[in-house]
GROMACS .gro file of C-alpha atoms in nm:
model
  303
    1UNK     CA    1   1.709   0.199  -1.449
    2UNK     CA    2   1.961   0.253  -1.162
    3UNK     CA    3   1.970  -0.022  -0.891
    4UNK     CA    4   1.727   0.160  -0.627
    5UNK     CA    5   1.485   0.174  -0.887
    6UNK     CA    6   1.571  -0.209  -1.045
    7UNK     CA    7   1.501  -0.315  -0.725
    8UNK     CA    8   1.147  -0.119  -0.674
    9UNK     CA    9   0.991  -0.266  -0.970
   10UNK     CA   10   1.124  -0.634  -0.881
   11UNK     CA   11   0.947  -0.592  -0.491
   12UNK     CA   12   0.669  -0.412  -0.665
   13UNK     CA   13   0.642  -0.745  -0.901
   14UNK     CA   14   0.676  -0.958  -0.635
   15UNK     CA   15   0.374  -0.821  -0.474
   16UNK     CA   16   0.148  -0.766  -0.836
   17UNK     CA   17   0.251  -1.140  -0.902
   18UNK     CA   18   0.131  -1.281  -0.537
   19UNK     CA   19  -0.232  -1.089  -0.605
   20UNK     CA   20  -0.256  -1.128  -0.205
   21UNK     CA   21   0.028  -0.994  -0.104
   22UNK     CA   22  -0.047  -0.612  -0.074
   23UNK     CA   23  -0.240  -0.441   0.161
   24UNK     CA   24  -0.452  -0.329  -0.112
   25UNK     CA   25  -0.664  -0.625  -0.196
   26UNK     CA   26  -0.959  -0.660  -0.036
   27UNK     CA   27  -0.913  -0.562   0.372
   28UNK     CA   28  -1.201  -0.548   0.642
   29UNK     CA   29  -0.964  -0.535   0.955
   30UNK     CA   30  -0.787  -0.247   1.092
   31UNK     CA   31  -0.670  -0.127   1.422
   32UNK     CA   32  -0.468   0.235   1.469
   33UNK     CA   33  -0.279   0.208   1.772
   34UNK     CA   34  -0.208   0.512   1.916
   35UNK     CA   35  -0.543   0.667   1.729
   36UNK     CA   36  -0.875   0.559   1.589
   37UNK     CA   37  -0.881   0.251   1.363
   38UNK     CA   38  -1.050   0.202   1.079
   39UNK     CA   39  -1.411   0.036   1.100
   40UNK     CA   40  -1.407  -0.349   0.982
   41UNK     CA   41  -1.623  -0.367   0.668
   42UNK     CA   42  -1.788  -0.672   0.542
   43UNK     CA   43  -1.565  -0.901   0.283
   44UNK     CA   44  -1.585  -0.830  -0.077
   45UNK     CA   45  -1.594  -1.073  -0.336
   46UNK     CA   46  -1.282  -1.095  -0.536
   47UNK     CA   47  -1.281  -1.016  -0.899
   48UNK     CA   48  -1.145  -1.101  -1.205
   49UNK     CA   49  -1.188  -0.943  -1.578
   50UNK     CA   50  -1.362  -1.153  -1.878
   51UNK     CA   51  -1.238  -1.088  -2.214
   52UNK     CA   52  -1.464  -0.851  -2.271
   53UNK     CA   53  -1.344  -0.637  -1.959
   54UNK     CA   54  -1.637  -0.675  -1.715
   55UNK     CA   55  -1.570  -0.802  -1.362
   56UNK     CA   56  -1.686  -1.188  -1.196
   57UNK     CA   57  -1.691  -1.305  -0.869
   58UNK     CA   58  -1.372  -1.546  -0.858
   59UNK     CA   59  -1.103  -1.676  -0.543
   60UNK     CA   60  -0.817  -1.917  -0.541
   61UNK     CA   61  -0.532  -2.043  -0.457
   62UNK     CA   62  -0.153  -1.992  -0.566
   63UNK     CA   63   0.112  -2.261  -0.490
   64UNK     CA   64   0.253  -2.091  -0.187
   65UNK     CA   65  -0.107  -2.125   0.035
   66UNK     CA   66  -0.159  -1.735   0.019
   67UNK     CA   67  -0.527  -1.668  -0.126
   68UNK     CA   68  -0.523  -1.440  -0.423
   69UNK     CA   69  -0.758  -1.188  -0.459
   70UNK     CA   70  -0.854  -1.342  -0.808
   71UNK     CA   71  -0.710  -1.603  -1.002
   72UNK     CA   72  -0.456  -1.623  -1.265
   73UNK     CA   73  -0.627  -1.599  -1.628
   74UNK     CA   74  -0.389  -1.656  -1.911
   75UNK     CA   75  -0.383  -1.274  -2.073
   76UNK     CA   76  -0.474  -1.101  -1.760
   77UNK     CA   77  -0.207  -0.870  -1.581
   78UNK     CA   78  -0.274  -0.773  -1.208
   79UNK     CA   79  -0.250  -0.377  -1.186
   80UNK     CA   80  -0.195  -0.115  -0.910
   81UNK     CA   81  -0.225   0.242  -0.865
   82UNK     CA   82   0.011   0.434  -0.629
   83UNK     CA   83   0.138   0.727  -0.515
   84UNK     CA   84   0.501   0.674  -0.456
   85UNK     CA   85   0.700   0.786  -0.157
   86UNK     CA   86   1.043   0.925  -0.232
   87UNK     CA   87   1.164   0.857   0.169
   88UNK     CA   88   1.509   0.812   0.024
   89UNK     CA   89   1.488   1.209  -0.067
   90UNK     CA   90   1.447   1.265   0.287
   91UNK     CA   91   1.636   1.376   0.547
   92UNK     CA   92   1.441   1.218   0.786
   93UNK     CA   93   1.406   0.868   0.704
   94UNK     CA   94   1.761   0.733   0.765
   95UNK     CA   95   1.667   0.800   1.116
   96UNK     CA   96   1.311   0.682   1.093
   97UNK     CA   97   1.419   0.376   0.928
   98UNK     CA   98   1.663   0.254   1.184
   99UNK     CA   99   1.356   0.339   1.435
  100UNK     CA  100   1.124   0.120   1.268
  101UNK     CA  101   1.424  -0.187   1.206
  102UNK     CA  102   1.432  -0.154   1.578
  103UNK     CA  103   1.062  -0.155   1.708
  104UNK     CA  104   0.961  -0.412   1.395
  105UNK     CA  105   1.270  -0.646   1.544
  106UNK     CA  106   1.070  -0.652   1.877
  107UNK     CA  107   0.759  -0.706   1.730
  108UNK     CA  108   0.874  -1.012   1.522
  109UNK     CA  109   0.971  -1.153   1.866
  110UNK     CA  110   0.627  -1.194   1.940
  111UNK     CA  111   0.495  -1.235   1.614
  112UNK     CA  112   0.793  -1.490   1.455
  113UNK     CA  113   0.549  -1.462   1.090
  114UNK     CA  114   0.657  -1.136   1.052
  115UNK     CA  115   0.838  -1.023   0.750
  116UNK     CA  116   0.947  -0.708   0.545
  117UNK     CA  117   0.709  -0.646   0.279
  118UNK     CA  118   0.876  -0.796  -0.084
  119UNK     CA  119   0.998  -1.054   0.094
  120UNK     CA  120   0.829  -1.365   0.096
  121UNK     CA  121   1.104  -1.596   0.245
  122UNK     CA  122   1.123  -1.731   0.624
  123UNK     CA  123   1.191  -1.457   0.834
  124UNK     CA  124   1.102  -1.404   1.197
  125UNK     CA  125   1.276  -1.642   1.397
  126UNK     CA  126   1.173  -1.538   1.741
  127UNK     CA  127   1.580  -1.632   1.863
  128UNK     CA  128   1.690  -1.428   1.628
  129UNK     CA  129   1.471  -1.142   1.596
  130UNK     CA  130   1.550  -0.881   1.804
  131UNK     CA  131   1.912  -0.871   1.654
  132UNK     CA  132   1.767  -0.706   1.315
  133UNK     CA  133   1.508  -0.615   1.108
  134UNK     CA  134   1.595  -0.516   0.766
  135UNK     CA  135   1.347  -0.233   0.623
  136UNK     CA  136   1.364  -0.265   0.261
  137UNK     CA  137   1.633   0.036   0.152
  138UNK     CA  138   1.381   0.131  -0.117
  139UNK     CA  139   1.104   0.370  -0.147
  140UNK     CA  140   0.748   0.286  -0.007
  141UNK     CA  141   0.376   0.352  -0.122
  142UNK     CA  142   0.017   0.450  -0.064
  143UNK     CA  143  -0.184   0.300  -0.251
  144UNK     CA  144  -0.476   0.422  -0.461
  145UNK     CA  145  -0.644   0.136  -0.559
  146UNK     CA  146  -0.696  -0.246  -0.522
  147UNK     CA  147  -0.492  -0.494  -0.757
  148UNK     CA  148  -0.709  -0.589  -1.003
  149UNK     CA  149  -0.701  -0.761  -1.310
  150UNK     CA  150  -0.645  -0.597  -1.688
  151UNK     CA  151  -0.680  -0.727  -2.075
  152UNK     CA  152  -0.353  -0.585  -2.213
  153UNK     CA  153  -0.536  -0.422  -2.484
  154UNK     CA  154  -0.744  -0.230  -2.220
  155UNK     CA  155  -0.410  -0.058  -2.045
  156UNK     CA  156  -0.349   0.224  -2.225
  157UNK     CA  157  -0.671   0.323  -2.255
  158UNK     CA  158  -0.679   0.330  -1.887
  159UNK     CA  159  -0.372   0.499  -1.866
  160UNK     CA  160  -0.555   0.774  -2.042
  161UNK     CA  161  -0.826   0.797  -1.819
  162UNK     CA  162  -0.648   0.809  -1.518
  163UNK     CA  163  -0.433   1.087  -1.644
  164UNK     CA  164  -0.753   1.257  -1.756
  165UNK     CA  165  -0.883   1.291  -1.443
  166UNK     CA  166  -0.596   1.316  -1.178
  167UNK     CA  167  -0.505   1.607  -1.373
  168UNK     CA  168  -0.865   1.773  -1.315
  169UNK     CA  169  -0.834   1.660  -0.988
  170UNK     CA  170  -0.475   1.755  -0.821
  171UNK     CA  171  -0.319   2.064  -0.958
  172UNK     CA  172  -0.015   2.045  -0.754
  173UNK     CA  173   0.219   1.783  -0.529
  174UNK     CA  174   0.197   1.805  -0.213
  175UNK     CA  175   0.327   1.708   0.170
  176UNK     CA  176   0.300   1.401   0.328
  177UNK     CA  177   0.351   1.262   0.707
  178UNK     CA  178   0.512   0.905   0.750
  179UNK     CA  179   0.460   0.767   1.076
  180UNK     CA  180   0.499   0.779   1.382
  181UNK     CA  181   0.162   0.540   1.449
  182UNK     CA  182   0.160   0.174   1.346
  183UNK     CA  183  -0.161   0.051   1.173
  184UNK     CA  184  -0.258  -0.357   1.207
  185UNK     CA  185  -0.449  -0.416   0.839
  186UNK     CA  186  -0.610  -0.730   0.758
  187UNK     CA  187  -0.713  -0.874   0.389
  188UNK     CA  188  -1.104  -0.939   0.336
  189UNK     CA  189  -1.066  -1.361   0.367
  190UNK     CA  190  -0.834  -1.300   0.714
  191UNK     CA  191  -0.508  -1.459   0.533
  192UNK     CA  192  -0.249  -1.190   0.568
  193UNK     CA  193  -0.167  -0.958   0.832
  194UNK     CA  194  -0.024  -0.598   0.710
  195UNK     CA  195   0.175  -0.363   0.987
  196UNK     CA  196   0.184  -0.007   0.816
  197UNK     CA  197   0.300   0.314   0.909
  198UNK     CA  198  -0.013   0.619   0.893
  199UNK     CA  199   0.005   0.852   0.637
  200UNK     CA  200  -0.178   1.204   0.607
  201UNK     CA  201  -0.159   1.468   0.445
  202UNK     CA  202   0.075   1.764   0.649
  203UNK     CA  203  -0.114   2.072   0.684
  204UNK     CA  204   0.218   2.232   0.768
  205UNK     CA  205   0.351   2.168   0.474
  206UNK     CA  206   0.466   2.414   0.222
  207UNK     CA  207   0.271   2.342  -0.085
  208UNK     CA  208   0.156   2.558  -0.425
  209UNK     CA  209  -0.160   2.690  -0.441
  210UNK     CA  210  -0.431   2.764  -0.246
  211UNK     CA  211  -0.620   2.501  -0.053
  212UNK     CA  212  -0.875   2.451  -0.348
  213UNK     CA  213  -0.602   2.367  -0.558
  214UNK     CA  214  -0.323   2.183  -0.339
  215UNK     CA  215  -0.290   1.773  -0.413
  216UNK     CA  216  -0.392   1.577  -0.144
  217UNK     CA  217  -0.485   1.205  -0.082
  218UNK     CA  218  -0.836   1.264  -0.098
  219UNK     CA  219  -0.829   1.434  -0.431
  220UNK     CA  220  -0.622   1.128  -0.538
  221UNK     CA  221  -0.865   0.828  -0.434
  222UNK     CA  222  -1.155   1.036  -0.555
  223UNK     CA  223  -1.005   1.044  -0.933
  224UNK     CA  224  -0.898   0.700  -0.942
  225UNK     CA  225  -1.220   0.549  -0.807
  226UNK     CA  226  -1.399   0.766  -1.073
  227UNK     CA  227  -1.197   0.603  -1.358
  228UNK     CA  228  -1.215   0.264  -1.211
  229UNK     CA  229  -1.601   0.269  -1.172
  230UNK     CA  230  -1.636   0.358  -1.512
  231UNK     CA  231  -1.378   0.075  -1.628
  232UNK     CA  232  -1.552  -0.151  -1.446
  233UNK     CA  233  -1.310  -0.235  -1.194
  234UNK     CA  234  -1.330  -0.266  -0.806
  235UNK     CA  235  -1.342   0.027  -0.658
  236UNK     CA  236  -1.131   0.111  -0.337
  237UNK     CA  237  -1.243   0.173   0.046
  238UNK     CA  238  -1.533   0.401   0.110
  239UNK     CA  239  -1.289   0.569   0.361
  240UNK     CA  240  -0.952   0.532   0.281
  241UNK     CA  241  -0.725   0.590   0.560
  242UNK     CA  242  -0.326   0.644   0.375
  243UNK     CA  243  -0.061   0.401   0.464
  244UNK     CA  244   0.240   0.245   0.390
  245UNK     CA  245   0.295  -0.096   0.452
  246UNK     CA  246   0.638  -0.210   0.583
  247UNK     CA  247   0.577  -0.585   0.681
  248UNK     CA  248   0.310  -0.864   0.738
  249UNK     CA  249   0.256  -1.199   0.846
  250UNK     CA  250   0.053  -1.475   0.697
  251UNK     CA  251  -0.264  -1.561   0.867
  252UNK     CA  252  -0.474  -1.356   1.123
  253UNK     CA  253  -0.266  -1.202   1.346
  254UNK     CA  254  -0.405  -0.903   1.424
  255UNK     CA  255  -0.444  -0.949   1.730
  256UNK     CA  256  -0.103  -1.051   1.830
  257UNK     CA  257   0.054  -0.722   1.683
  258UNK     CA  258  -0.174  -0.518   1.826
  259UNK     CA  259  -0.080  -0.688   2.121
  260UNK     CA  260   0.312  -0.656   2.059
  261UNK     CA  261   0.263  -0.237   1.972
  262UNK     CA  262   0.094  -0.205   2.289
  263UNK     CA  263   0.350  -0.385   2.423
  264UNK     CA  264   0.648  -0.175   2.283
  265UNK     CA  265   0.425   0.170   2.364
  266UNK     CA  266   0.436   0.076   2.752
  267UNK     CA  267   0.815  -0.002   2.728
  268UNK     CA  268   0.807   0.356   2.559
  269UNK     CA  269   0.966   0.254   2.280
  270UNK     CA  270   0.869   0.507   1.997
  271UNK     CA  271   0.468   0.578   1.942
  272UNK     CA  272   0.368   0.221   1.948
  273UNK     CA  273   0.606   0.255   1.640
  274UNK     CA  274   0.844   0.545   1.597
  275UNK     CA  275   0.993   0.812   1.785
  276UNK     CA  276   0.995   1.081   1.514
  277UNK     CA  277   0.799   1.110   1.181
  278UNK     CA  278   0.926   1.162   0.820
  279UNK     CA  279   0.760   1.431   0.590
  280UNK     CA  280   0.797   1.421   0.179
  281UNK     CA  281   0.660   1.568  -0.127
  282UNK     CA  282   0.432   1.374  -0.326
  283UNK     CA  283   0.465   1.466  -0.692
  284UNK     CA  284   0.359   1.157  -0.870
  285UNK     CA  285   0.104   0.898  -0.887
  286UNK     CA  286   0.159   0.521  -1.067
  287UNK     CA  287  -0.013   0.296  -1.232
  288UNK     CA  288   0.192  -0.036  -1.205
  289UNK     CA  289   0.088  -0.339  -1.472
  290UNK     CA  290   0.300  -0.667  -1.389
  291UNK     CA  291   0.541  -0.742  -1.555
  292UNK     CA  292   0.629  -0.388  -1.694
  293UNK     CA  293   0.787  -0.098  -1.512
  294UNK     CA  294   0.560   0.175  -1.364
  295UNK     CA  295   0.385   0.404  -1.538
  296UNK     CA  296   0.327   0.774  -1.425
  297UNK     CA  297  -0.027   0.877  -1.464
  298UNK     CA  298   0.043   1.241  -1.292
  299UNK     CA  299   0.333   1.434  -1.192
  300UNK     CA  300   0.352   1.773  -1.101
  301UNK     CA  301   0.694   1.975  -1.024
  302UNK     CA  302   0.808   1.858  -0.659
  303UNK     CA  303   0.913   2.278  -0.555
   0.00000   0.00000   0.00000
């Protein structure tokens, strides 16, 4: 592996190891500035997997105070399904990314918890805030699925299934917007924060295929419920909304960075978030087991 990618799997194992600290466990919170947010939803029991695969209602506690969505079981490896986003193939995220550094700088001077997402040090001094805001280098995600737990004997029989049916399901990659909206996500029990740039699919985009057969995000999370449900695992939301987390805070502070957005959006800096947007091709989808590198489930030729 290369260093961009080294350093991908090691944020993408920070995350997997904290349980909590994606925005895919378990959210009922979200507010879309600049649009319609998504509808809270009542919390979810966590899960974790017995040894004979099916789910129980479980919660604690790591050492660091975050809640985990489910608790560590000796032989269980938290696991996460993706689509990745190539933004460093992209001619439009060196500019995007500065943007963001910028507005995220001003809203961790109102909200001094806030942090780039793999990084779980202190970060968000409010006297030293504004001078930087360092948006990880690497390539972001929208995810597919919550983490949930998984026997190791169980993976690559899941592997197969999610190949299976993303391959019914998407015939070809296609185009996705980044930005420029800022989303405020919150996990089910209220203990992390997540800010997150809006993803959709781009109807402008030049894609293979007709629109039966073009990829999209909705063909994605419709595949890799299916094959969770059947597994026994936790499905996702009933209505998705695709996003890419770039930082959080711990705690409930939603209302503070909605508060901060709003703020930057008067001072017309960017939408809320960004001045400009970044479009790329999504040609693969990921099915990440801690511990291990990524595994591609579906790829399809990116031209």
């Amino acid at each position: 592996l290369d260093s961009s990618a080294r350093g991908a799997c090691a944020r993408m194992d920070a995350l997997l190891a904290a349980y909590d600290s994606s925005d895919d466990d378990e959210r009922i919170g979200g507010v879309g500035v600049g649009g319609g947010g998504d509808e809270e939803e009542r919390p979810r029991p966590a899960k974790r997997a017995r040894d004979d695969g099916t789910n129980v209602d479980a919660g604690a506690t790591d050492g660091s105070g975050r809640v985990r969505a489910f608790p560590h079981v000796d032989g269980n490896f938290a696991t996460h399904v993706y689509v990745p986003l190539a933004l460093s193939r992209s001619a439009e995220w060196s500019r995007t990314r500065a943007e963001l550094g910028d507005v995220l700088a001003r809203i961790a001077a109102r909200v001094p918890g806030l942090r780039p997402i793999g990084d779980h040090g202190k970060m968000g001094d409010a006297a030293t805030a504004t001078s930087s805001f360092v948006v990880p280098d690497g390539d972001l995600h929208v995810s597919l699925s919550h983490t949930f737990p998984i026997r190791a004997a169980r993976r690559d029989g899941l592997f197969a299934a999610l190949r299976r049916a993303l391959s019914a399901s998407l015939t070809s990659s296609w185009v996705a917007r980044v930005g420029p909206s800022l989303d405020v996500l919150v996990n089910a029990n209220r203990t992390t924060t997540f800010l997150a740039l809006r993803v959709d699919d781009d109807a402008d985009g030049s894609v293979p295929g007709d629109g039966n057969t073009r990829g999209s995000f909705a063909g994605a999370y419709s595949a890799v419920d299916a094959v969770l449900t059947r597994g026994g695992y936790p499905r996702f939301h009933d209505d998705p909304r695709p996003h890419a987390s770039v930082a959080y805070a711990p705690g409930d502070v939603e209302a503070e960075l909605v508060e901060a957005i709003k703020l930057c959006h008067d001072a017309n800096v960017g939408d809320g978030g960004l001045g400009g947007i970044a479009r790329v091709r999504c040609s693969r989808v990921v099915c990440k087991v801690s511990g291990a590198p990524g595994v591609t489930v579906w790829a399809r030729a990116e031209g």
